[in-house]
Short mmCIF file of C-alpha atoms in Angstrom, two decimals:
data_model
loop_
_atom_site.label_atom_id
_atom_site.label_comp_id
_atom_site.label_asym_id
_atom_site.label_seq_id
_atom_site.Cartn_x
_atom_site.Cartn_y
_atom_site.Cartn_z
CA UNK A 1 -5.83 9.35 4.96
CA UNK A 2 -4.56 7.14 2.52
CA UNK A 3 -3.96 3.22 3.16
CA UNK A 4 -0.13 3.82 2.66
CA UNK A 5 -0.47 6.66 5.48
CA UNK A 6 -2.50 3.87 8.11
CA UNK A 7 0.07 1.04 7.20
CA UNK A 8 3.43 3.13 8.05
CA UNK A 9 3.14 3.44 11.22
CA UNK A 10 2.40 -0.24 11.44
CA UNK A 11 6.05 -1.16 9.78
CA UNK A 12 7.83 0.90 12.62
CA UNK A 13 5.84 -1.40 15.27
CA UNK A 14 7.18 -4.06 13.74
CA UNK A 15 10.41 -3.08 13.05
CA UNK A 16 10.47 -3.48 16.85
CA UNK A 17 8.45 -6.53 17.49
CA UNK A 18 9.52 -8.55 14.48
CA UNK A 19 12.32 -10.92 15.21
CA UNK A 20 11.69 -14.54 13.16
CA UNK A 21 13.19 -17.60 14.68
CA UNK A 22 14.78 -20.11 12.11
CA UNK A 23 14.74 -23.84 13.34
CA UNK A 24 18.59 -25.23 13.23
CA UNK A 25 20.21 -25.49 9.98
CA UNK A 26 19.63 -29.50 8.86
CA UNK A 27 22.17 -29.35 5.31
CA UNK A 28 20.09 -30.64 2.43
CA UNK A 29 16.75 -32.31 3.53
CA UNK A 30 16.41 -36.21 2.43
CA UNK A 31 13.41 -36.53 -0.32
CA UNK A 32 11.82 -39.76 -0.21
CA UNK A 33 11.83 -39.68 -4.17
CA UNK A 34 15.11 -39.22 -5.92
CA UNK A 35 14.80 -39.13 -10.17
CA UNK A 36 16.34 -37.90 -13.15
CA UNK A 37 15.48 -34.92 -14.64
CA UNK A 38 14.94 -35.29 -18.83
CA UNK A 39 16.11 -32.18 -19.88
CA UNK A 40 15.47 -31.25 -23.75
CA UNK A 41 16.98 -28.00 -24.84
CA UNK A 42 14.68 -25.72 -27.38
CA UNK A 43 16.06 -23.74 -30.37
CA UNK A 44 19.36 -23.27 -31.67
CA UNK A 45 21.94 -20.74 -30.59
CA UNK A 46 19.41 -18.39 -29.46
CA UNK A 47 20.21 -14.91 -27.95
CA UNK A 48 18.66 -14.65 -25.14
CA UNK A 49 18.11 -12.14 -22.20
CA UNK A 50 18.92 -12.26 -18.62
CA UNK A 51 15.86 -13.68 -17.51
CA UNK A 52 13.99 -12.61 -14.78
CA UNK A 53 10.61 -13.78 -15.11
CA UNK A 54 9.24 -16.94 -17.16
CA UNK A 55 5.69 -17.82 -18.33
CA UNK A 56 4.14 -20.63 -20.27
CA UNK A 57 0.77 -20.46 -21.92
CA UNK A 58 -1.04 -23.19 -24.60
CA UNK A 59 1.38 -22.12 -27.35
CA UNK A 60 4.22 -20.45 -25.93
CA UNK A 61 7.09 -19.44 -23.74
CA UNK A 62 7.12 -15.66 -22.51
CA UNK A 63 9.87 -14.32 -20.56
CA UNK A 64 11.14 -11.04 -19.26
CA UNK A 65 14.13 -9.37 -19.50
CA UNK A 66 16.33 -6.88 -21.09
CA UNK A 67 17.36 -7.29 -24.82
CA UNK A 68 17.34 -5.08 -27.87
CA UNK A 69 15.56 -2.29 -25.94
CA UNK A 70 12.37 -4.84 -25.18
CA UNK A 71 11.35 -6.16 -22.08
CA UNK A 72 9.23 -8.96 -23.30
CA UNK A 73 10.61 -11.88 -25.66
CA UNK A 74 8.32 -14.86 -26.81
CA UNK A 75 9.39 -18.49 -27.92
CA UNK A 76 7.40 -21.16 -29.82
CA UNK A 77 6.80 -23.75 -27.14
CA UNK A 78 7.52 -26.62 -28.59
CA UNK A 79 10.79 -25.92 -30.77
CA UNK A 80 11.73 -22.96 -28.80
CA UNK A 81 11.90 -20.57 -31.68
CA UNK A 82 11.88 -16.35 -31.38
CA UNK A 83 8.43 -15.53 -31.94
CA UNK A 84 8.19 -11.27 -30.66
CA UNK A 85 9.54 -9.22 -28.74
CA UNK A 86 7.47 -6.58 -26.82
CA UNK A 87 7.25 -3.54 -24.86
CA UNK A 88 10.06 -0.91 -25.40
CA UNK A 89 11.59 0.59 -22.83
CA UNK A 90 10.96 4.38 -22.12
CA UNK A 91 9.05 6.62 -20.01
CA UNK A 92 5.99 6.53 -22.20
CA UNK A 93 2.65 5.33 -21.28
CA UNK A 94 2.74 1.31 -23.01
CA UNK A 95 6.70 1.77 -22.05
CA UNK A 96 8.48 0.14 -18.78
CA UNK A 97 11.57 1.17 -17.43
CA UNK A 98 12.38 -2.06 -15.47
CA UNK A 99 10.29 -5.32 -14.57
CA UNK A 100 11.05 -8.33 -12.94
CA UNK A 101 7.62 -9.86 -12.49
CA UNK A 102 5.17 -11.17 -15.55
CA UNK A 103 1.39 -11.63 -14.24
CA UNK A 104 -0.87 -13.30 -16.47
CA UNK A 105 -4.48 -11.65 -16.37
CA UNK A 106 -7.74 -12.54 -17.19
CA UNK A 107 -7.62 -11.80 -20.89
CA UNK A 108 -3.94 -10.20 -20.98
CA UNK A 109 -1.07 -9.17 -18.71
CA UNK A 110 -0.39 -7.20 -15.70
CA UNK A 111 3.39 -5.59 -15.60
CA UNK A 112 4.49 -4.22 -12.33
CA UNK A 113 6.97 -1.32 -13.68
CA UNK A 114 9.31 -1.03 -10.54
CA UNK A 115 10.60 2.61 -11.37
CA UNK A 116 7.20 3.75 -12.11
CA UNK A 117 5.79 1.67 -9.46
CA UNK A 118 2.46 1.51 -11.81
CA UNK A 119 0.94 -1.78 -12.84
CA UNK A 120 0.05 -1.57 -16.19
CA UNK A 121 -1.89 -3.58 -18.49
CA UNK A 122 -1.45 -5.37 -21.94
CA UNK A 123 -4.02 -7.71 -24.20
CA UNK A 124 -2.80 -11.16 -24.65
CA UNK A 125 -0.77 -10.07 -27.75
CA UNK A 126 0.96 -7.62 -25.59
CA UNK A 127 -1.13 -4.25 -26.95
CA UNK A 128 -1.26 -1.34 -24.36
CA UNK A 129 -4.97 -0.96 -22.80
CA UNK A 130 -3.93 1.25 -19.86
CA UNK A 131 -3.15 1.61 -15.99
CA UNK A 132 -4.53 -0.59 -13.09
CA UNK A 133 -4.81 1.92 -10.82
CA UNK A 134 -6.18 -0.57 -8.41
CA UNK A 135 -2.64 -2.98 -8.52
CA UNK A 136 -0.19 0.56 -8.66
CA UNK A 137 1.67 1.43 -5.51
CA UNK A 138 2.03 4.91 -4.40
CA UNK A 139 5.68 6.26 -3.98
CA UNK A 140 4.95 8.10 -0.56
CA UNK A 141 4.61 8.34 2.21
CA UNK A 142 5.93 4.96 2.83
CA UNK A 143 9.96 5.79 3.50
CA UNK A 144 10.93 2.24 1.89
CA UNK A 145 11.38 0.85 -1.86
CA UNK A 146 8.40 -0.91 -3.13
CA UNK A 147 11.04 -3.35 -5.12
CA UNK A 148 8.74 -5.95 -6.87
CA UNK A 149 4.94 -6.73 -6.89
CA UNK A 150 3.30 -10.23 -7.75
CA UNK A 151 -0.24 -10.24 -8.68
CA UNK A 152 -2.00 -13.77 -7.87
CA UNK A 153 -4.45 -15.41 -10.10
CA UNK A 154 -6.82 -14.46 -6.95
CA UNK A 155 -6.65 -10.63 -7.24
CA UNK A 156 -4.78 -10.53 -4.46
CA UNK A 157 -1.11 -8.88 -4.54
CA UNK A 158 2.47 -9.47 -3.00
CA UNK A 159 4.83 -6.34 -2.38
CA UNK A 160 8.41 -7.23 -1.46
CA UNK A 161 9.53 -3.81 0.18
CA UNK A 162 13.34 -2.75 1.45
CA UNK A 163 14.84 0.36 2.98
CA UNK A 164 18.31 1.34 2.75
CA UNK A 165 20.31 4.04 4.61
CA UNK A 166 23.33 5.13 3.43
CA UNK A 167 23.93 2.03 1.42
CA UNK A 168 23.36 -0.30 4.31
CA UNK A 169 20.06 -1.83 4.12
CA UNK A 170 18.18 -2.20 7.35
CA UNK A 171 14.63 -4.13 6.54
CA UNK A 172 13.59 -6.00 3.57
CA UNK A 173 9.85 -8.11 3.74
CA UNK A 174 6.97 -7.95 1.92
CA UNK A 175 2.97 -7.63 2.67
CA UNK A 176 -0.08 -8.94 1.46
CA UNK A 177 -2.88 -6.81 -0.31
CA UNK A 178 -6.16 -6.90 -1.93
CA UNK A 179 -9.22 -5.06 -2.83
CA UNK A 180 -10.11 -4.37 0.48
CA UNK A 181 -6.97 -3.59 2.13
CA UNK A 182 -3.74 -4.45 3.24
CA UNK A 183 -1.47 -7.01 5.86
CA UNK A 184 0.45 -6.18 8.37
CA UNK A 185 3.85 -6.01 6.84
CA UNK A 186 6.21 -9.41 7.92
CA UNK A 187 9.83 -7.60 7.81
CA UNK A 188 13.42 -9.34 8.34
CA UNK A 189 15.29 -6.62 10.05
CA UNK A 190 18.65 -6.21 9.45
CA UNK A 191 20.08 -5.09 12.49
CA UNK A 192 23.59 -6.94 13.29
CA UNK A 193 23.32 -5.51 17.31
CA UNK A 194 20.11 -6.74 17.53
CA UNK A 195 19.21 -9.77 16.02
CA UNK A 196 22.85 -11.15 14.84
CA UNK A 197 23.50 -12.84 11.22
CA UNK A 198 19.53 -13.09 10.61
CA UNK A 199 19.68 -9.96 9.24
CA UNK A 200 21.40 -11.64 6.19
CA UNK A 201 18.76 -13.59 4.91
CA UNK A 202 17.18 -11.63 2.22
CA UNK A 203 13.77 -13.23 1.21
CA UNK A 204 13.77 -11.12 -1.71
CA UNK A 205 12.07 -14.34 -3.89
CA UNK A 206 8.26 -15.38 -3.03
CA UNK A 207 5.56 -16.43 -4.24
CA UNK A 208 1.93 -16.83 -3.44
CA UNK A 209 -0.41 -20.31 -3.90
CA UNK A 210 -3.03 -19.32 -6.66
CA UNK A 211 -5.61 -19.55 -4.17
CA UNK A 212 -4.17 -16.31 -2.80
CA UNK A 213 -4.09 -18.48 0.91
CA UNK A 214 -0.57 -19.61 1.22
CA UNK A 215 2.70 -17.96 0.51
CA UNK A 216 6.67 -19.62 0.63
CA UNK A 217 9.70 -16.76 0.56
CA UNK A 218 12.82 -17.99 0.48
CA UNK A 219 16.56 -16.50 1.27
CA UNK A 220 19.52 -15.72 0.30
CA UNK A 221 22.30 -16.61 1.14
CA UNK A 222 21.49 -19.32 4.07
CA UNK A 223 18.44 -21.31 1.67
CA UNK A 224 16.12 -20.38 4.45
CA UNK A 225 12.57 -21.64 3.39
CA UNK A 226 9.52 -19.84 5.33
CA UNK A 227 6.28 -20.86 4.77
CA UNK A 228 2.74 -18.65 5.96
CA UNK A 229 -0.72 -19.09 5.94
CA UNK A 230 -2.89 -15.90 5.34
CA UNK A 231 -6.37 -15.34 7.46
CA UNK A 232 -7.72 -12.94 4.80
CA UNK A 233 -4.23 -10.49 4.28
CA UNK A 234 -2.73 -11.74 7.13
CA UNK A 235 0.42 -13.32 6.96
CA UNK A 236 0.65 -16.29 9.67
CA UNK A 237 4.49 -17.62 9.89
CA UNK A 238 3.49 -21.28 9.82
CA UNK A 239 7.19 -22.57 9.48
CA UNK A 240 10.57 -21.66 9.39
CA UNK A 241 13.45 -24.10 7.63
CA UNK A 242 17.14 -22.71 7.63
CA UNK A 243 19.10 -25.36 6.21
CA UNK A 244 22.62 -23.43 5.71
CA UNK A 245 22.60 -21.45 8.63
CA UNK A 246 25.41 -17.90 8.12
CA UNK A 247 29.04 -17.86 9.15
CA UNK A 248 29.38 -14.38 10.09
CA UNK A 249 33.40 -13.73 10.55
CA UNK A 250 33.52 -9.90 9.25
CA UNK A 251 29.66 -8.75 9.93
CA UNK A 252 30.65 -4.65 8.75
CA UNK A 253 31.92 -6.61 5.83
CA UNK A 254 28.59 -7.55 3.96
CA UNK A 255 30.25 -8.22 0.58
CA UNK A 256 32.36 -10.74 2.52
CA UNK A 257 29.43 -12.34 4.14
CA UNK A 258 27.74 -13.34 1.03
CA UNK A 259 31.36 -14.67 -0.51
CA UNK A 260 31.59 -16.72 2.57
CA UNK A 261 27.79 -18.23 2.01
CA UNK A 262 27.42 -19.11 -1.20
CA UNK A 263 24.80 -21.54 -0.88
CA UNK A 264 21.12 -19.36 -1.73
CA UNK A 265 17.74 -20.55 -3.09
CA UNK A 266 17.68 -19.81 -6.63
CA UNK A 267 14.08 -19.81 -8.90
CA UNK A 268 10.45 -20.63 -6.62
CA UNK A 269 7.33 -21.50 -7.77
CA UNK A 270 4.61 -23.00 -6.22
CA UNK A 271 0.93 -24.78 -7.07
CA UNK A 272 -1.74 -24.68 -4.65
CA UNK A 273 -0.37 -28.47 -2.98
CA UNK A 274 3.37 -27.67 -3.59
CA UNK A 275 6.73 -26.08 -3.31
CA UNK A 276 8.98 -25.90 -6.29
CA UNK A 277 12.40 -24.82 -6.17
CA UNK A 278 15.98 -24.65 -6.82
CA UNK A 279 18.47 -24.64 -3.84
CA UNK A 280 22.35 -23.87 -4.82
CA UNK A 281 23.49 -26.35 -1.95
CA UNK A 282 27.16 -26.60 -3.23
CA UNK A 283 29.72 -23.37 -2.50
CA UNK A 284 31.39 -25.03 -5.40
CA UNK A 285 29.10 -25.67 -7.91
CA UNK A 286 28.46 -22.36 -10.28
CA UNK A 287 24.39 -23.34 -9.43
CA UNK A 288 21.65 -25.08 -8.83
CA UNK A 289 21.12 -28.23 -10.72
CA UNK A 290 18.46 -29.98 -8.96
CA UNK A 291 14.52 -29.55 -8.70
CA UNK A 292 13.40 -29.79 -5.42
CA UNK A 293 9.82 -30.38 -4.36
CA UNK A 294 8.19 -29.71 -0.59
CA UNK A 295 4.62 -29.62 0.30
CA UNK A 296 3.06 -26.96 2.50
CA UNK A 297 3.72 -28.41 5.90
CA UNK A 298 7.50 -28.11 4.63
CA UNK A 299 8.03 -32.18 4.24
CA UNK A 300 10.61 -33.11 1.53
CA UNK A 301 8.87 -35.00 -1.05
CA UNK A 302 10.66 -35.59 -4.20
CA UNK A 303 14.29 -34.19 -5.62
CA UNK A 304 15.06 -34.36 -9.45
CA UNK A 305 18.79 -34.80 -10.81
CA UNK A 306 19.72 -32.62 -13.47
CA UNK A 307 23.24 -31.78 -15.34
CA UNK A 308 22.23 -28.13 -16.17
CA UNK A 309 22.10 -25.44 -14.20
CA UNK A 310 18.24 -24.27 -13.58
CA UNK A 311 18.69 -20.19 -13.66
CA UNK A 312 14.45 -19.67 -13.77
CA UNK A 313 11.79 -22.07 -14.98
CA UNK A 314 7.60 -21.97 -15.24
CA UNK A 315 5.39 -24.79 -14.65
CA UNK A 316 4.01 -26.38 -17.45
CA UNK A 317 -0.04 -25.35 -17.80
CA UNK A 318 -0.86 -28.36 -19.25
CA UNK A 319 1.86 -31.24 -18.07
CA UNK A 320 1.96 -31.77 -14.36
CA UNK A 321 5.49 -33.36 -14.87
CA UNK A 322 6.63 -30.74 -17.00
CA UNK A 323 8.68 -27.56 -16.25
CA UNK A 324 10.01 -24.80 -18.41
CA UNK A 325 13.10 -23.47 -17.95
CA UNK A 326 15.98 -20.94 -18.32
CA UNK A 327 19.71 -23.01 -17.55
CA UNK A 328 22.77 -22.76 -18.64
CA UNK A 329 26.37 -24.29 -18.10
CA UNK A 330 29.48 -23.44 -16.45
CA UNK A 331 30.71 -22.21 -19.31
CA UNK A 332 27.60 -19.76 -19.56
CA UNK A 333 26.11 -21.36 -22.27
CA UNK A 334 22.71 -19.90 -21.67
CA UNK A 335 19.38 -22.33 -23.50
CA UNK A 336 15.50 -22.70 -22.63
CA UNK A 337 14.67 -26.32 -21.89
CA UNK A 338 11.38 -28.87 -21.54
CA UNK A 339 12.66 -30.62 -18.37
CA UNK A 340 10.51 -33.32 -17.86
CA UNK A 341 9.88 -34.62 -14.08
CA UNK A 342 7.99 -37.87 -13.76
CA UNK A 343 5.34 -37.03 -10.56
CA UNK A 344 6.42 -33.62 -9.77
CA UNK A 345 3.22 -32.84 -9.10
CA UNK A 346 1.33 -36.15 -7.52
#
């Protein structure tokens, strides 16, 4: 029997046990610390992907995302220049067909090829070396979409899973995994009879603490902010924070749902002390413009003023009070950017 085969039949116990409170929605938390943001845009006129994943080493900016049949693009980090683009896409064995997630390795890269669902791994220059069969998920017998997979610093892995029936999707969640084994699986059921609008608040972005001990999801639409602790791969719901709580006037009408609640968490990342993130907190407002910053007890600490809109962004690995960043404009004016945040980190 296979570890997928022992952990099914622990998703359909939860799918009837699992029903997460949210605390009251608050609007936008008060931070203590309000400051500017110093944004400094890199290169000129670039052509960039739709990015879905951003990392910054010593010398440069990697992200992923679609462009000139290559999922990987690097930029010089410091002026923001093209330096490569790797990884074609294809069916063959250095190829991916789709990735959303970039996980830096001990002397390379770890890919998580969602189509494939294999992990597959790259030297630091981006050269093939093979499978991990140890990261790969298995297809079956799981009856749910393995959607993305983020491998921690720790070893230890985050699957966000979702199952859809006849276009309606009915759970989304994710579970913990390592060497030894697997979580429980925390799932957000999305059952309108049963459990009312929560069923709209996708946490479809996560991310774990590089100690592998602490994990933040957040939703969208609602910016609901849920924080766990893990006792080995268990995932224990510390907090719950639902500051834009749903107005559900149509709930068979899911497209109008989200029009109606625009407000969503946008990029996440997180250190081992804090919560970075961006929270589109204005229906109006194209997106998110602000950096946000919460420790692990879910306390507001500091809140950083920008004029661009933060799409993705990396912490720096050198500069505590530096961030990398994917933004743009209302006019769609799409840039990487140094944004500079005095004390992000403190």
């Amino acid at each position: 029997m296979t570890r997928f085969e022992i952990i099914f039949p622990v998703i359909l116990l939860f799918l009837s046990s699992c029903k997460t409170q949210i605390e009251n929605g608050i609007g936008t938390p008060e931070f203590p610390f309000v400051g500017e943001a110093k944004i400094s845009i890199l290169g000129n006129d670039l052509i960039l992907p739709l990015i879905t994943d951003l990392s910054v080493i010593d010398t440069a900016i990697i992200a992923t995302g679609s462009l000139d049949d290559y999922w990987v693009h690097t930029y010089d980090k410091n002026s923001g220049n093209p330096i490569a683009d790797y990884i074609s896409k294809g069916q063959g064995p250095s190829d991916i067909l789709g990735c959303t997630y970039l996980s830096k390795a001990k002397d390379g890269w770890k890919i998580y090829d969602y189509m494939s669902r294999k992990v597959k791994l790259y030297d630091k220059d981006f050269a093939f070396i093979g499978m991990s069969d140890k990261d790969s998920l298995l297809s079956s017998p799981m009856d749910c979409n393995f959607t993305a997979l983020q491998i921690l610093p720790s070893g230890k892995k985050i699957c966000y899973i979702d199952k859809f029936e006849n276009g309606d999707l009915i759970f989304d969640g994710f579970f913990m995994a390592d060497s030894i084994g697997y979580s429980k699986p925390f799932l957000n059921l999305h059952d309108e009879d049963e459990i009312g609008p929560l069923g709209y608040y996708m946490q479809y972005k996560f991310a774990g603490s590089p100690d592998g001990k602490k994990l933040a999801a957040v939703s969208s639409p609602g910016c609901c902010l849920k924080l766990f602790d893990t006792d080995g791969n268990n995932l224990i719901l510390k907090s719950s924070h639902c500051y834009y709580p749903l107005t559900i006037k149509n709930p068979e009408d899911a497209a109008q749902v989200y029009e109606d609640n625009k407000r969503s968490f946008t990029s996440l990342a997180v250190t081992d002390s804090r919560i970075i993130a961006c929270m589109d907190e204005d229906p109006d407002n194209y997106g998110p413009t602000d950096i946000l910053v919460w420790d692990w007890e879910g306390n507001p600490i500091c809140r950083y003023k920008s004029d661009k809109i933060i799409v993705k962004f990396a912490l720096s690995p050198d500069n505590p009070d530096e961030i990398f960043a994917f933004v743009t404009d209302p006019e769609r004016n799409y840039a990487l950017a140094k944004i500079y945040c005095q004390g992000l980190l403190k």
